[in-house]
JSON list of C-alpha atoms in Angstrom, two decimals:
[
{"chain": "A", "resi": 1, "resn": "MET", "atom": "CA", "xyz": [10.41, 55.31, -56.84]},
{"chain": "A", "resi": 2, "resn": "PRO", "atom": "CA", "xyz": [12.46, 52.46, -58.22]},
{"chain": "A", "resi": 3, "resn": "PHE", "atom": "CA", "xyz": [16.28, 52.49, -57.76]},
{"chain": "A", "resi": 4, "resn": "GLU", "atom": "CA", "xyz": [18.19, 53.47, -60.87]},
{"chain": "A", "resi": 5, "resn": "GLU", "atom": "CA", "xyz": [21.79, 52.61, -61.27]},
{"chain": "A", "resi": 6, "resn": "PRO", "atom": "CA", "xyz": [23.94, 55.71, -61.61]},
{"chain": "A", "resi": 7, "resn": "THR", "atom": "CA", "xyz": [25.03, 56.59, -65.11]},
{"chain": "A", "resi": 8, "resn": "LEU", "atom": "CA", "xyz": [28.47, 57.44, -66.28]},
{"chain": "A", "resi": 9, "resn": "HIS", "atom": "CA", "xyz": [27.59, 61.09, -66.10]},
{"chain": "A", "resi": 10, "resn": "ASP", "atom": "CA", "xyz": [26.67, 60.68, -62.43]},
{"chain": "A", "resi": 11, "resn": "ASP", "atom": "CA", "xyz": [30.06, 58.99, -61.64]},
{"chain": "A", "resi": 12, "resn": "PRO", "atom": "CA", "xyz": [32.70, 59.41, -64.37]},
{"chain": "A", "resi": 13, "resn": "ASP", "atom": "CA", "xyz": [35.42, 57.82, -62.20]},
{"chain": "A", "resi": 14, "resn": "ARG", "atom": "CA", "xyz": [33.81, 54.35, -61.89]},
{"chain": "A", "resi": 15, "resn": "PHE", "atom": "CA", "xyz": [36.42, 52.82, -64.17]},
{"chain": "A", "resi": 16, "resn": "ASP", "atom": "CA", "xyz": [39.21, 54.02, -61.86]},
{"chain": "A", "resi": 17, "resn": "ARG", "atom": "CA", "xyz": [37.65, 52.27, -58.82]},
{"chain": "A", "resi": 18, "resn": "LEU", "atom": "CA", "xyz": [37.90, 48.70, -60.20]},
{"chain": "A", "resi": 19, "resn": "ASP", "atom": "CA", "xyz": [40.36, 47.69, -57.56]},
{"chain": "A", "resi": 20, "resn": "GLY", "atom": "CA", "xyz": [42.20, 44.45, -58.08]},
{"chain": "A", "resi": 21, "resn": "PHE", "atom": "CA", "xyz": [41.90, 44.66, -61.84]},
{"chain": "A", "resi": 22, "resn": "GLU", "atom": "CA", "xyz": [44.58, 45.95, -64.25]},
{"chain": "A", "resi": 23, "resn": "GLY", "atom": "CA", "xyz": [44.61, 46.70, -67.92]},
{"chain": "A", "resi": 24, "resn": "LEU", "atom": "CA", "xyz": [42.52, 44.51, -70.06]},
{"chain": "A", "resi": 25, "resn": "ASP", "atom": "CA", "xyz": [40.95, 42.69, -67.05]},
{"chain": "A", "resi": 26, "resn": "ARG", "atom": "CA", "xyz": [39.85, 46.17, -65.80]},
{"chain": "A", "resi": 27, "resn": "LEU", "atom": "CA", "xyz": [38.16, 46.91, -69.11]},
{"chain": "A", "resi": 28, "resn": "ASN", "atom": "CA", "xyz": [36.55, 43.51, -69.28]},
{"chain": "A", "resi": 29, "resn": "ALA", "atom": "CA", "xyz": [35.18, 43.79, -65.72]},
{"chain": "A", "resi": 30, "resn": "ALA", "atom": "CA", "xyz": [33.85, 47.38, -66.12]},
{"chain": "A", "resi": 31, "resn": "ASP", "atom": "CA", "xyz": [30.15, 47.98, -66.40]},
{"chain": "A", "resi": 32, "resn": "PRO", "atom": "CA", "xyz": [29.07, 49.06, -69.87]},
{"chain": "A", "resi": 33, "resn": "ASP", "atom": "CA", "xyz": [29.08, 52.75, -69.28]},
{"chain": "A", "resi": 34, "resn": "ALA", "atom": "CA", "xyz": [32.51, 52.75, -67.61]},
{"chain": "A", "resi": 35, "resn": "ALA", "atom": "CA", "xyz": [33.94, 50.60, -70.43]},
{"chain": "A", "resi": 36, "resn": "GLU", "atom": "CA", "xyz": [32.47, 52.89, -73.03]},
{"chain": "A", "resi": 37, "resn": "ALA", "atom": "CA", "xyz": [33.97, 55.90, -71.23]},
{"chain": "A", "resi": 38, "resn": "ALA", "atom": "CA", "xyz": [37.36, 54.20, -71.05]},
{"chain": "A", "resi": 39, "resn": "LEU", "atom": "CA", "xyz": [37.21, 53.45, -74.80]},
{"chain": "A", "resi": 40, "resn": "LEU", "atom": "CA", "xyz": [36.13, 56.98, -75.63]},
{"chain": "A", "resi": 41, "resn": "ALA", "atom": "CA", "xyz": [39.44, 58.06, -74.15]},
{"chain": "A", "resi": 42, "resn": "CYS", "atom": "CA", "xyz": [41.05, 56.03, -76.92]},
{"chain": "A", "resi": 43, "resn": "CYS", "atom": "CA", "xyz": [38.76, 57.06, -79.80]},
{"chain": "A", "resi": 44, "resn": "GLY", "atom": "CA", "xyz": [36.17, 59.86, -79.70]},
{"chain": "A", "resi": 45, "resn": "SER", "atom": "CA", "xyz": [33.44, 58.09, -81.69]},
{"chain": "A", "resi": 46, "resn": "ARG", "atom": "CA", "xyz": [30.53, 57.00, -79.45]},
{"chain": "A", "resi": 47, "resn": "ARG", "atom": "CA", "xyz": [29.44, 54.44, -81.98]},
{"chain": "A", "resi": 48, "resn": "TRP", "atom": "CA", "xyz": [32.87, 52.86, -82.02]},
{"chain": "A", "resi": 49, "resn": "ALA", "atom": "CA", "xyz": [33.15, 52.85, -78.20]},
{"chain": "A", "resi": 50, "resn": "ARG", "atom": "CA", "xyz": [29.71, 51.27, -77.81]},
{"chain": "A", "resi": 51, "resn": "ARG", "atom": "CA", "xyz": [30.63, 48.51, -80.39]},
{"chain": "A", "resi": 52, "resn": "VAL", "atom": "CA", "xyz": [33.94, 47.73, -78.86]},
{"chain": "A", "resi": 53, "resn": "ALA", "atom": "CA", "xyz": [32.49, 47.73, -75.31]},
{"chain": "A", "resi": 54, "resn": "ALA", "atom": "CA", "xyz": [29.65, 45.42, -76.46]},
{"chain": "A", "resi": 55, "resn": "HIS", "atom": "CA", "xyz": [31.97, 42.69, -77.55]},
{"chain": "A", "resi": 56, "resn": "ARG", "atom": "CA", "xyz": [33.80, 42.25, -74.26]},
{"chain": "A", "resi": 57, "resn": "PRO", "atom": "CA", "xyz": [35.37, 40.26, -72.68]},
{"chain": "A", "resi": 58, "resn": "TYR", "atom": "CA", "xyz": [38.56, 40.19, -74.73]},
{"chain": "A", "resi": 59, "resn": "PRO", "atom": "CA", "xyz": [40.84, 37.29, -74.02]},
{"chain": "A", "resi": 60, "resn": "ALA", "atom": "CA", "xyz": [44.00, 39.21, -75.14]},
{"chain": "A", "resi": 61, "resn": "PRO", "atom": "CA", "xyz": [45.05, 42.59, -76.33]},
{"chain": "A", "resi": 62, "resn": "ASP", "atom": "CA", "xyz": [45.28, 41.41, -79.92]},
{"chain": "A", "resi": 63, "resn": "ALA", "atom": "CA", "xyz": [41.60, 40.49, -79.76]},
{"chain": "A", "resi": 64, "resn": "LEU", "atom": "CA", "xyz": [40.75, 43.97, -78.52]},
{"chain": "A", "resi": 65, "resn": "LEU", "atom": "CA", "xyz": [42.80, 45.56, -81.28]},
{"chain": "A", "resi": 66, "resn": "ALA", "atom": "CA", "xyz": [41.13, 43.33, -83.96]},
{"chain": "A", "resi": 67, "resn": "ALA", "atom": "CA", "xyz": [37.65, 44.25, -82.61]},
{"chain": "A", "resi": 68, "resn": "ALA", "atom": "CA", "xyz": [38.61, 47.99, -82.63]},
{"chain": "A", "resi": 69, "resn": "ASP", "atom": "CA", "xyz": [39.76, 47.80, -86.24]},
{"chain": "A", "resi": 70, "resn": "THR", "atom": "CA", "xyz": [36.53, 45.98, -87.24]},
{"chain": "A", "resi": 71, "resn": "ALA", "atom": "CA", "xyz": [34.46, 48.63, -85.49]},
{"chain": "A", "resi": 72, "resn": "ALA", "atom": "CA", "xyz": [36.40, 51.45, -87.00]},
{"chain": "A", "resi": 73, "resn": "ARG", "atom": "CA", "xyz": [35.87, 50.22, -90.55]},
{"chain": "A", "resi": 74, "resn": "ALA", "atom": "CA", "xyz": [32.20, 50.29, -89.96]},
{"chain": "A", "resi": 75, "resn": "LEU", "atom": "CA", "xyz": [32.11, 53.98, -89.06]},
{"chain": "A", "resi": 76, "resn": "GLY", "atom": "CA", "xyz": [30.34, 56.42, -91.20]},
{"chain": "A", "resi": 77, "resn": "ARG", "atom": "CA", "xyz": [31.56, 59.86, -92.05]},
{"chain": "A", "resi": 78, "resn": "ALA", "atom": "CA", "xyz": [29.77, 61.49, -89.15]},
{"chain": "A", "resi": 79, "resn": "ASP", "atom": "CA", "xyz": [31.32, 58.97, -86.77]},
{"chain": "A", "resi": 80, "resn": "LEU", "atom": "CA", "xyz": [34.78, 59.71, -88.15]},
{"chain": "A", "resi": 81, "resn": "CYS", "atom": "CA", "xyz": [34.20, 63.42, -87.86]},
{"chain": "A", "resi": 82, "resn": "GLU", "atom": "CA", "xyz": [33.21, 62.92, -84.28]},
{"chain": "A", "resi": 83, "resn": "ALA", "atom": "CA", "xyz": [36.47, 60.90, -83.61]},
{"chain": "A", "resi": 84, "resn": "PHE", "atom": "CA", "xyz": [38.56, 63.50, -85.45]},
{"chain": "A", "resi": 85, "resn": "ALA", "atom": "CA", "xyz": [36.94, 66.34, -83.51]},
{"chain": "A", "resi": 86, "resn": "ALA", "atom": "CA", "xyz": [37.92, 64.65, -80.22]},
{"chain": "A", "resi": 87, "resn": "GLU", "atom": "CA", "xyz": [41.50, 64.58, -81.44]},
{"chain": "A", "resi": 88, "resn": "ALA", "atom": "CA", "xyz": [41.28, 68.45, -81.90]},
{"chain": "A", "resi": 89, "resn": "ALA", "atom": "CA", "xyz": [41.05, 68.82, -78.13]},
{"chain": "A", "resi": 90, "resn": "ALA", "atom": "CA", "xyz": [44.62, 67.70, -77.68]},
{"chain": "A", "resi": 91, "resn": "ALA", "atom": "CA", "xyz": [46.83, 70.14, -75.97]},
{"chain": "A", "resi": 92, "resn": "CYS", "atom": "CA", "xyz": [49.81, 71.49, -77.86]},
{"chain": "A", "resi": 93, "resn": "THR", "atom": "CA", "xyz": [53.45, 70.96, -76.83]},
{"chain": "A", "resi": 94, "resn": "PRO", "atom": "CA", "xyz": [55.54, 74.04, -75.98]},
{"chain": "A", "resi": 95, "resn": "SER", "atom": "CA", "xyz": [57.36, 73.70, -79.32]},
{"chain": "A", "resi": 96, "resn": "GLN", "atom": "CA", "xyz": [54.07, 73.68, -81.13]},
{"chain": "A", "resi": 97, "resn": "ALA", "atom": "CA", "xyz": [52.94, 76.80, -79.25]},
{"chain": "A", "resi": 98, "resn": "ARG", "atom": "CA", "xyz": [56.07, 78.71, -80.51]},
{"chain": "A", "resi": 99, "resn": "ALA", "atom": "CA", "xyz": [54.94, 78.04, -84.10]},
{"chain": "A", "resi": 100, "resn": "ALA", "atom": "CA", "xyz": [51.28, 78.76, -83.35]},
{"chain": "A", "resi": 101, "resn": "GLY", "atom": "CA", "xyz": [50.70, 81.12, -86.28]},
{"chain": "A", "resi": 102, "resn": "ALA", "atom": "CA", "xyz": [52.07, 78.69, -88.91]},
{"chain": "A", "resi": 103, "resn": "LEU", "atom": "CA", "xyz": [50.24, 75.73, -87.42]},
{"chain": "A", "resi": 104, "resn": "ARG", "atom": "CA", "xyz": [46.91, 77.58, -87.16]},
{"chain": "A", "resi": 105, "resn": "ALA", "atom": "CA", "xyz": [47.14, 78.60, -90.86]},
{"chain": "A", "resi": 106, "resn": "ALA", "atom": "CA", "xyz": [48.05, 75.19, -92.00]},
{"chain": "A", "resi": 107, "resn": "HIS", "atom": "CA", "xyz": [45.29, 73.56, -89.91]},
{"chain": "A", "resi": 108, "resn": "ALA", "atom": "CA", "xyz": [42.68, 76.07, -91.15]},
{"chain": "A", "resi": 109, "resn": "ALA", "atom": "CA", "xyz": [43.69, 75.39, -94.74]},
{"chain": "A", "resi": 110, "resn": "TYR", "atom": "CA", "xyz": [43.51, 71.62, -94.05]},
{"chain": "A", "resi": 111, "resn": "GLU", "atom": "CA", "xyz": [40.08, 71.83, -92.45]},
{"chain": "A", "resi": 112, "resn": "ARG", "atom": "CA", "xyz": [38.68, 74.02, -95.27]},
{"chain": "A", "resi": 113, "resn": "ARG", "atom": "CA", "xyz": [40.01, 71.52, -97.82]},
{"chain": "A", "resi": 114, "resn": "PHE", "atom": "CA", "xyz": [39.09, 68.24, -96.18]},
{"chain": "A", "resi": 115, "resn": "GLY", "atom": "CA", "xyz": [36.26, 69.14, -93.82]},
{"chain": "A", "resi": 116, "resn": "HIS", "atom": "CA", "xyz": [37.86, 67.73, -90.59]},
{"chain": "A", "resi": 117, "resn": "VAL", "atom": "CA", "xyz": [40.80, 68.31, -88.32]},
{"chain": "A", "resi": 118, "resn": "PHE", "atom": "CA", "xyz": [44.31, 67.13, -89.19]},
{"chain": "A", "resi": 119, "resn": "VAL", "atom": "CA", "xyz": [45.33, 63.99, -87.28]},
{"chain": "A", "resi": 120, "resn": "ILE", "atom": "CA", "xyz": [48.73, 62.37, -87.26]},
{"chain": "A", "resi": 121, "resn": "CYS", "atom": "CA", "xyz": [50.29, 59.59, -85.23]},
{"chain": "A", "resi": 122, "resn": "LEU", "atom": "CA", "xyz": [53.35, 60.78, -83.38]},
{"chain": "A", "resi": 123, "resn": "ASP", "atom": "CA", "xyz": [53.92, 57.66, -81.47]},
{"chain": "A", "resi": 124, "resn": "GLY", "atom": "CA", "xyz": [57.59, 57.45, -80.45]},
{"chain": "A", "resi": 125, "resn": "CYS", "atom": "CA", "xyz": [58.22, 61.05, -81.46]},
{"chain": "A", "resi": 126, "resn": "ARG", "atom": "CA", "xyz": [59.77, 63.21, -78.73]},
{"chain": "A", "resi": 127, "resn": "PRO", "atom": "CA", "xyz": [57.81, 66.41, -78.11]},
{"chain": "A", "resi": 128, "resn": "GLU", "atom": "CA", "xyz": [60.62, 68.55, -79.30]},
{"chain": "A", "resi": 129, "resn": "GLU", "atom": "CA", "xyz": [60.55, 66.66, -82.70]},
{"chain": "A", "resi": 130, "resn": "ALA", "atom": "CA", "xyz": [56.85, 66.89, -83.21]},
{"chain": "A", "resi": 131, "resn": "LEU", "atom": "CA", "xyz": [56.81, 70.26, -84.94]},
{"chain": "A", "resi": 132, "resn": "GLY", "atom": "CA", "xyz": [59.42, 69.08, -87.38]},
{"chain": "A", "resi": 133, "resn": "ARG", "atom": "CA", "xyz": [57.09, 66.31, -88.41]},
{"chain": "A", "resi": 134, "resn": "LEU", "atom": "CA", "xyz": [53.79, 68.33, -88.24]},
{"chain": "A", "resi": 135, "resn": "LEU", "atom": "CA", "xyz": [54.40, 71.11, -90.67]},
{"chain": "A", "resi": 136, "resn": "PRO", "atom": "CA", "xyz": [55.92, 68.94, -93.46]},
{"chain": "A", "resi": 137, "resn": "ALA", "atom": "CA", "xyz": [53.10, 66.32, -93.07]},
{"chain": "A", "resi": 138, "resn": "LEU", "atom": "CA", "xyz": [50.48, 69.00, -93.23]},
{"chain": "A", "resi": 139, "resn": "ALA", "atom": "CA", "xyz": [51.96, 70.45, -96.36]},
{"chain": "A", "resi": 140, "resn": "ALA", "atom": "CA", "xyz": [52.32, 67.04, -98.04]},
{"chain": "A", "resi": 141, "resn": "ARG", "atom": "CA", "xyz": [48.83, 66.01, -97.15]},
{"chain": "A", "resi": 142, "resn": "LEU", "atom": "CA", "xyz": [47.30, 69.23, -98.30]},
{"chain": "A", "resi": 143, "resn": "ALA", "atom": "CA", "xyz": [48.67, 68.34, -101.81]},
{"chain": "A", "resi": 144, "resn": "GLY", "atom": "CA", "xyz": [46.77, 65.05, -101.92]},
{"chain": "A", "resi": 145, "resn": "THR", "atom": "CA", "xyz": [43.31, 64.33, -103.17]},
{"chain": "A", "resi": 146, "resn": "LEU", "atom": "CA", "xyz": [40.25, 64.18, -101.02]},
{"chain": "A", "resi": 147, "resn": "HIS", "atom": "CA", "xyz": [40.04, 60.37, -101.43]},
{"chain": "A", "resi": 148, "resn": "GLU", "atom": "CA", "xyz": [43.79, 59.92, -100.53]},
{"chain": "A", "resi": 149, "resn": "GLU", "atom": "CA", "xyz": [43.49, 62.19, -97.47]},
{"chain": "A", "resi": 150, "resn": "HIS", "atom": "CA", "xyz": [40.44, 60.46, -96.09]},
{"chain": "A", "resi": 151, "resn": "ALA", "atom": "CA", "xyz": [42.30, 57.14, -96.37]},
{"chain": "A", "resi": 152, "resn": "THR", "atom": "CA", "xyz": [45.45, 58.56, -94.71]},
{"chain": "A", "resi": 153, "resn": "ALA", "atom": "CA", "xyz": [43.46, 60.30, -91.96]},
{"chain": "A", "resi": 154, "resn": "PHE", "atom": "CA", "xyz": [41.66, 57.07, -91.18]},
{"chain": "A", "resi": 155, "resn": "GLU", "atom": "CA", "xyz": [44.94, 55.18, -91.04]},
{"chain": "A", "resi": 156, "resn": "GLU", "atom": "CA", "xyz": [46.46, 57.87, -88.75]},
{"chain": "A", "resi": 157, "resn": "LEU", "atom": "CA", "xyz": [43.39, 57.66, -86.41]},
{"chain": "A", "resi": 158, "resn": "ARG", "atom": "CA", "xyz": [43.73, 53.84, -86.48]},
{"chain": "A", "resi": 159, "resn": "ARG", "atom": "CA", "xyz": [47.29, 54.08, -85.36]},
{"chain": "A", "resi": 160, "resn": "ILE", "atom": "CA", "xyz": [46.47, 56.62, -82.62]},
{"chain": "A", "resi": 161, "resn": "VAL", "atom": "CA", "xyz": [43.67, 54.41, -81.30]},
{"chain": "A", "resi": 162, "resn": "GLY", "atom": "CA", "xyz": [45.75, 51.25, -81.47]},
{"chain": "A", "resi": 163, "resn": "GLY", "atom": "CA", "xyz": [48.49, 52.85, -79.42]},
{"chain": "A", "resi": 164, "resn": "ARG", "atom": "CA", "xyz": [46.00, 54.02, -76.82]},
{"chain": "A", "resi": 165, "resn": "LEU", "atom": "CA", "xyz": [44.14, 50.63, -76.71]},
{"chain": "A", "resi": 166, "resn": "THR", "atom": "CA", "xyz": [47.51, 48.83, -76.19]},
{"chain": "A", "resi": 167, "resn": "ARG", "atom": "CA", "xyz": [48.35, 51.07, -73.29]},
{"chain": "A", "resi": 168, "resn": "LEU", "atom": "CA", "xyz": [44.85, 50.70, -71.86]},
{"chain": "A", "resi": 169, "resn": "ALA", "atom": "CA", "xyz": [45.12, 46.89, -72.11]},
{"chain": "A", "resi": 170, "resn": "GLU", "atom": "CA", "xyz": [48.59, 47.00, -70.50]},
{"chain": "A", "resi": 171, "resn": "GLY", "atom": "CA", "xyz": [47.29, 49.26, -67.70]},
{"chain": "A", "resi": 172, "resn": "THR", "atom": "CA", "xyz": [49.68, 52.04, -68.59]},
{"chain": "A", "resi": 173, "resn": "LEU", "atom": "CA", "xyz": [46.90, 54.39, -69.76]},
{"chain": "A", "resi": 174, "resn": "VAL", "atom": "CA", "xyz": [44.14, 55.48, -67.47]},
{"chain": "A", "resi": 175, "resn": "PRO", "atom": "CA", "xyz": [41.33, 57.31, -69.18]},
{"chain": "A", "resi": 176, "resn": "GLY", "atom": "CA", "xyz": [40.54, 60.77, -68.04]},
{"chain": "A", "resi": 177, "resn": "ARG", "atom": "CA", "xyz": [37.49, 62.96, -68.45]},
{"chain": "A", "resi": 178, "resn": "GLY", "atom": "CA", "xyz": [36.43, 64.98, -71.38]},
{"chain": "A", "resi": 179, "resn": "GLY", "atom": "CA", "xyz": [38.31, 63.53, -74.39]},
{"chain": "A", "resi": 180, "resn": "PRO", "atom": "CA", "xyz": [41.21, 61.29, -75.35]},
{"chain": "A", "resi": 181, "resn": "ALA", "atom": "CA", "xyz": [43.57, 60.16, -72.57]},
{"chain": "A", "resi": 182, "resn": "ARG", "atom": "CA", "xyz": [47.10, 61.48, -72.87]},
{"chain": "A", "resi": 183, "resn": "ASP", "atom": "CA", "xyz": [50.56, 60.38, -72.00]},
{"chain": "A", "resi": 184, "resn": "LEU", "atom": "CA", "xyz": [53.92, 61.50, -73.39]},
{"chain": "A", "resi": 185, "resn": "ARG", "atom": "CA", "xyz": [54.46, 58.31, -75.35]},
{"chain": "A", "resi": 186, "resn": "GLU", "atom": "CA", "xyz": [51.27, 58.26, -77.28]},
{"chain": "A", "resi": 187, "resn": "CYS", "atom": "CA", "xyz": [50.09, 59.16, -80.69]},
{"chain": "A", "resi": 188, "resn": "GLN", "atom": "CA", "xyz": [48.08, 62.31, -80.65]},
{"chain": "A", "resi": 189, "resn": "GLY", "atom": "CA", "xyz": [45.81, 64.35, -82.80]},
{"chain": "A", "resi": 190, "resn": "SER", "atom": "CA", "xyz": [47.35, 67.71, -83.78]},
{"chain": "A", "resi": 191, "resn": "ARG", "atom": "CA", "xyz": [45.52, 70.91, -83.82]},
{"chain": "A", "resi": 192, "resn": "GLN", "atom": "CA", "xyz": [46.53, 74.34, -82.69]}
]
């Protein structure tokens, strides 16, 4: 029986074991499956992650961000829905949990209206301020047209992914398993 290299599913921590490499160098040195997994922690679209991983190596973080934007603009509706759904896995902050009923109702109305989860970039927003931005943003965006909201949601996802990619390239974000990587400074999807 021929030897087969383990797949990402056999060893999801391969990216973490690239000793001697940091940030962008780590991403550039990773094997294709590990690079794709690291990128999936930044954006939940498998098509996007494959495209960005395929164009490595990146000489600088700006090149990575430009490639990510190009790949994002080529995504179809199903790919965007996949990326939005990955954002729905984000955990709520304690302040969001206290307003669970209002958030659930607003999110449900948003999903019924637009067909995908609500995403908003909260980069630089302290957790205790998040709720004060979420509910008004949900209300304002519910009042928009379908076309306006798809453009806004795409831009919010682009900002979320850009923040994560920047931290990945800097070595300050280490991808985890099962969805977007998290840290307190990042943009996050919002769903209760």
